[in-house]
CSV table of C-alpha atoms in Angstrom, one decimal:
chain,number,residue,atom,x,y,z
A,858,UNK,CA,-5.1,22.7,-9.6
A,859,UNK,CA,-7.1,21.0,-7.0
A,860,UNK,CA,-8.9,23.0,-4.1
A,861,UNK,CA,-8.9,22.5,-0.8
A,862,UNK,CA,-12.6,22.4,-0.6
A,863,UNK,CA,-11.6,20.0,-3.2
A,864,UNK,CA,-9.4,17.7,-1.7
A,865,UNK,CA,-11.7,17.5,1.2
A,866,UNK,CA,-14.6,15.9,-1.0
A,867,UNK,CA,-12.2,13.1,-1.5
A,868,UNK,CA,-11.6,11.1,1.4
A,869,UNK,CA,-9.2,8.0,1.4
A,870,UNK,CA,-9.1,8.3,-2.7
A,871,UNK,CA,-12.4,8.3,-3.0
A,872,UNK,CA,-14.5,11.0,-5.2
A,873,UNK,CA,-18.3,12.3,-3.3
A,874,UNK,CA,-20.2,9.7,-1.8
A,875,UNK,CA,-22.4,8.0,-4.4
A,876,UNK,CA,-20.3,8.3,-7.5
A,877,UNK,CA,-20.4,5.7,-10.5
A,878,UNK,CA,-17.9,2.5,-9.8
A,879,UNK,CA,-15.1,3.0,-11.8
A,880,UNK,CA,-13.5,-0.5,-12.5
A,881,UNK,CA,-10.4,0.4,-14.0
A,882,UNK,CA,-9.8,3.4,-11.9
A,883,UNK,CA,-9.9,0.8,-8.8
A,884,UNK,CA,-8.0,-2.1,-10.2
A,885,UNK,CA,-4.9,0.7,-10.9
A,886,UNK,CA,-5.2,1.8,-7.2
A,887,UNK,CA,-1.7,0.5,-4.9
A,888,UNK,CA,-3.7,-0.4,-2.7
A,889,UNK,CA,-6.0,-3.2,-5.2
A,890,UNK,CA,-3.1,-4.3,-6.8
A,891,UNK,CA,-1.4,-5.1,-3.1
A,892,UNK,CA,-4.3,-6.6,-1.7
A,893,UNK,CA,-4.6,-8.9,-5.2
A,894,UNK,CA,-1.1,-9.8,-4.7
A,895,UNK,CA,-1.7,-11.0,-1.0
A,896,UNK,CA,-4.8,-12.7,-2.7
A,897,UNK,CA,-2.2,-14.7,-4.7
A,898,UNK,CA,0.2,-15.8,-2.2
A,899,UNK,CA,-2.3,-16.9,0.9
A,900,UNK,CA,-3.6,-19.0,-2.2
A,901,UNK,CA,0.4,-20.3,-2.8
A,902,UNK,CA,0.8,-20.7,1.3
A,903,UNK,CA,-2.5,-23.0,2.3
A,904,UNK,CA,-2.9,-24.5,-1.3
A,905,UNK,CA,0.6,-25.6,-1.4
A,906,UNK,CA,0.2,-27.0,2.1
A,907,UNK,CA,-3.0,-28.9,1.2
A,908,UNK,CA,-1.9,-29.8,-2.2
A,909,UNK,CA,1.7,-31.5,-1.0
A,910,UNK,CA,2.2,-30.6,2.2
A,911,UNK,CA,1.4,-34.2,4.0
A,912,UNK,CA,3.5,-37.3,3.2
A,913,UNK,CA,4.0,-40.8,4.5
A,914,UNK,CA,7.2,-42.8,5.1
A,915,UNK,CA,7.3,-45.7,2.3
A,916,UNK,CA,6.6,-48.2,5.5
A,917,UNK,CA,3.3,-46.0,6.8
A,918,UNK,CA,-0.2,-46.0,5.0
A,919,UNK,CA,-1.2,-42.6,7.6
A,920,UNK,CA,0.2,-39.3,6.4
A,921,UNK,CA,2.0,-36.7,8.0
A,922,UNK,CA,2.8,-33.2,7.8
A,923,UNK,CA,5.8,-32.6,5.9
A,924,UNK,CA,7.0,-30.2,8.4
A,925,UNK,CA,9.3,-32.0,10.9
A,926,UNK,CA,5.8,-34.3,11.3
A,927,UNK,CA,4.2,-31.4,13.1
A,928,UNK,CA,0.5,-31.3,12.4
A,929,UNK,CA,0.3,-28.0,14.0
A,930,UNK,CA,2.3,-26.5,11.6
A,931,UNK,CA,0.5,-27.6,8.3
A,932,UNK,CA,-2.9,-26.5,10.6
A,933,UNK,CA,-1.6,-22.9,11.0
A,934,UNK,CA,-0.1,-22.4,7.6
A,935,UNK,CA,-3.7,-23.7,6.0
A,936,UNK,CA,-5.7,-21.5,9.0
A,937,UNK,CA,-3.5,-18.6,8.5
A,938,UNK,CA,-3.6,-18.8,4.6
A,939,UNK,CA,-7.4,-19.2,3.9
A,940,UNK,CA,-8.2,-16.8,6.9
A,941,UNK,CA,-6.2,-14.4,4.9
A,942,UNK,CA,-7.6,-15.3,1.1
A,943,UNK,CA,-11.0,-14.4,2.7
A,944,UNK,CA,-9.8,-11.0,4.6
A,945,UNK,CA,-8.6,-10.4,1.0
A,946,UNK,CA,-11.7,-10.3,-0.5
A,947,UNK,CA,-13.8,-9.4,2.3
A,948,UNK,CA,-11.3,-6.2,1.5
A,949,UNK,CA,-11.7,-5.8,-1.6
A,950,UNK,CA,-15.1,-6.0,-1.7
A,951,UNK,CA,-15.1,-2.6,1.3
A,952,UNK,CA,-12.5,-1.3,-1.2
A,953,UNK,CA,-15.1,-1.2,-4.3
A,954,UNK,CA,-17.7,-0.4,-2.0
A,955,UNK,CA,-16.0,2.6,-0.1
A,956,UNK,CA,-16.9,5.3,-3.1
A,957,UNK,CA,-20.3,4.7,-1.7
A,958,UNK,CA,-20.1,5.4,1.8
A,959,UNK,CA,-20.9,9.3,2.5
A,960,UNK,CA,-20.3,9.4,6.3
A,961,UNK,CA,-16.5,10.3,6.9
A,962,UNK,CA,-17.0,8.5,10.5
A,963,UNK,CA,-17.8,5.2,8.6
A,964,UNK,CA,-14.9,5.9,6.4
A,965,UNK,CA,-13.1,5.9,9.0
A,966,UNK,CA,-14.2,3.3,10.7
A,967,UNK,CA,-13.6,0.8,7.6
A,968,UNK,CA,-9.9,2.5,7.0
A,969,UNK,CA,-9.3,2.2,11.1
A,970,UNK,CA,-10.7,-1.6,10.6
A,971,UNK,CA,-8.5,-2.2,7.6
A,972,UNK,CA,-5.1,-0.6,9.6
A,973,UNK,CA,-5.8,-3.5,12.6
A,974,UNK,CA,-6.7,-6.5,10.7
A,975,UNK,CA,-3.5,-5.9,7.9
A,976,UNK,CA,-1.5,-5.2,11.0
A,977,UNK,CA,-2.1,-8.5,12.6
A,978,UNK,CA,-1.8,-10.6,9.7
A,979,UNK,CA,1.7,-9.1,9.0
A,980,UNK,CA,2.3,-10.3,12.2
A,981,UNK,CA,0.8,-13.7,12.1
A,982,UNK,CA,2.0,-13.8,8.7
A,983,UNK,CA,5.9,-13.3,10.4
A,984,UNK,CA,5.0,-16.1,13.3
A,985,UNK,CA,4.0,-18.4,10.1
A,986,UNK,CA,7.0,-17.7,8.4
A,987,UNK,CA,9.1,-18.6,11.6
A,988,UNK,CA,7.0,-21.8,12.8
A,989,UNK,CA,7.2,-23.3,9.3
A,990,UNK,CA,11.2,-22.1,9.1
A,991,UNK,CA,11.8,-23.8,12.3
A,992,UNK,CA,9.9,-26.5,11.8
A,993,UNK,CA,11.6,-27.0,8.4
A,994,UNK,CA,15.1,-27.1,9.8
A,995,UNK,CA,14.7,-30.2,12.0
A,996,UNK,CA,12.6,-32.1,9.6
A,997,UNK,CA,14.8,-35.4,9.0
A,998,UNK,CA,14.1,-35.7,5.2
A,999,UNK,CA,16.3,-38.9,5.0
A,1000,UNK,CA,14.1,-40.4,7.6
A,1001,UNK,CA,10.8,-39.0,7.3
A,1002,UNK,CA,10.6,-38.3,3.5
A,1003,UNK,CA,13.4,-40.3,1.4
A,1004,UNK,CA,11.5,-39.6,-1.5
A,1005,UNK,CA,11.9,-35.6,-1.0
A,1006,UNK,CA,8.0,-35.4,-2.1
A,1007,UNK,CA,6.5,-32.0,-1.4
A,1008,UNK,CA,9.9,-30.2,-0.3
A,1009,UNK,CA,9.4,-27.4,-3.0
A,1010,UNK,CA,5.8,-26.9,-1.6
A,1011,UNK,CA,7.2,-26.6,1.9
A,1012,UNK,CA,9.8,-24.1,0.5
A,1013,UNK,CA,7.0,-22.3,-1.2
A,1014,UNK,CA,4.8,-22.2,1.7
A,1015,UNK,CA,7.9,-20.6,4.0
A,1016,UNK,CA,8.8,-18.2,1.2
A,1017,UNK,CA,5.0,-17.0,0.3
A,1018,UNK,CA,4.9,-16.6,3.4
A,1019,UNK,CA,7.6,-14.3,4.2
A,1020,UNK,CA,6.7,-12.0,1.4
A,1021,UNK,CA,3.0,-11.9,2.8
A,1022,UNK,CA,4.5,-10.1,5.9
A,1023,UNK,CA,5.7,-7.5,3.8
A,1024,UNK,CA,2.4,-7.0,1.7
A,1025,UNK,CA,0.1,-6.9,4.6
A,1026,UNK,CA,2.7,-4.6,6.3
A,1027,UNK,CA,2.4,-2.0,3.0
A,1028,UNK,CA,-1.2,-2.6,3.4
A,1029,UNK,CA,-0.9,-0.7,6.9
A,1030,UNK,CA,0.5,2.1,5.6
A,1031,UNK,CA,-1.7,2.7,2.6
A,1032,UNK,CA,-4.1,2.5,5.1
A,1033,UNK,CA,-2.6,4.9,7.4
A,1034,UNK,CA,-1.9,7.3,4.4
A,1035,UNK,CA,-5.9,7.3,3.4
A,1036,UNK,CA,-6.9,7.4,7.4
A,1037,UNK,CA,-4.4,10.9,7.5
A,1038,UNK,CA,-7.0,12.2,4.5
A,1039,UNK,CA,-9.8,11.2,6.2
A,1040,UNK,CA,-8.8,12.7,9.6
A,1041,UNK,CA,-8.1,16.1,7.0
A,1042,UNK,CA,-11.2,16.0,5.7
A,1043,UNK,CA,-12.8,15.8,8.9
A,1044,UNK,CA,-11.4,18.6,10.3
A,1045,UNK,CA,-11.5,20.8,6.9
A,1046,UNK,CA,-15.0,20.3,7.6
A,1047,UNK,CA,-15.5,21.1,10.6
A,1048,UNK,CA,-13.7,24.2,10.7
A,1049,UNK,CA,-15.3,25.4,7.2
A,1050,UNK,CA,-18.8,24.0,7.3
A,1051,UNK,CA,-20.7,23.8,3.8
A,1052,UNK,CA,-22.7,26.6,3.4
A,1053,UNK,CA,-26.8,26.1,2.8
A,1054,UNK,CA,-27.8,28.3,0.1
């Protein structure tokens, strides 16, 4: 059974500061395998966009973006999409790293940057999943894509996008889960200090 002087040495998952890295203990954490799966889908969301997301009428040589002709649209779905494939790994990377870190206050600080940045994606994630949505519904296919090239990458980019709301959103409260041991582990400290021998 684990000590309280024991669960205070282990801060946001992780074991004392300057531990070997473990890779399959951090590839089975929830909060790898979420941030992997948000990996994935900013990959679907700007790839498919990029891949099929601009067509032309049979009568036009200059493309357009499949979404009601919009170019704004395609723009934020791409932005939004590789902004977030590199917050991923930027993420990741602080994840594998974090065993490292021996000050709690930096701990913190990453876990406190972590909460912000996964709670604004979840909510740019939700604007992108309503501009493309809306955008979708008054795009004249008969008109402006009679061929009905890209519509399933369209589709994919508004549904990938949808689920990325709620990925980044369980990102937050992992987050806010490891920033409550943290904060415990703070104040465990502080009340029982380590004693010098």
């Amino acid at each position: 059974m684990e000590t309280a002087a024991g669960a205070a040495t282990a801060a946001y998952g992780a074991g004392k500061a300057g531990g070997a890295f473990d890779p399959l203990t951090f590839i089975r954490q929830p909060q790898t395998i979420v941030r992997a799966v948000s990996w994935i889908f900013s990959i679907v969301v700007f790839g498919s966009i990029v891949n099929e997301g601009y067509v032309n009428r049979p009568n036009e040589i200059e493309e357009h973006c499949i979404f009601n002709r919009n170019a704004n649209a395609c723009n934020y779905g791409i932005t939004i999409g590789t902004l977030a494939f590199f917050g991923c790994l930027a993420f990741l990377t602080l994840d594998a790293y974090f065993p490292q870190i021996s000050s709690v206050k930096d701990r913190k600080k990453a876990v406190l940057g972590d909460i912000g940045f996964s709670a604004c994606w979840s909510f740019l994630w939700f604007v992108s999943f309503c501009f493309l949505t809306n955008q979708w519904q008054v795009t004249n296919l008969a008109e402006d894509n009679p061929l009905k090239e890209g519509a399933d990458a369209a589709r994919a980019a508004i549904t990938f996008s949808f689920f990325s709301i709620f990925t980044w959103g369980y990102q937050v409260l992992l987050a806010m889960e490891h920033l409550k041991d943290i904060t415990f582990s703070e104040e465990y400290n502080k009340l029982f200090p380590a004693q010098l021998a």
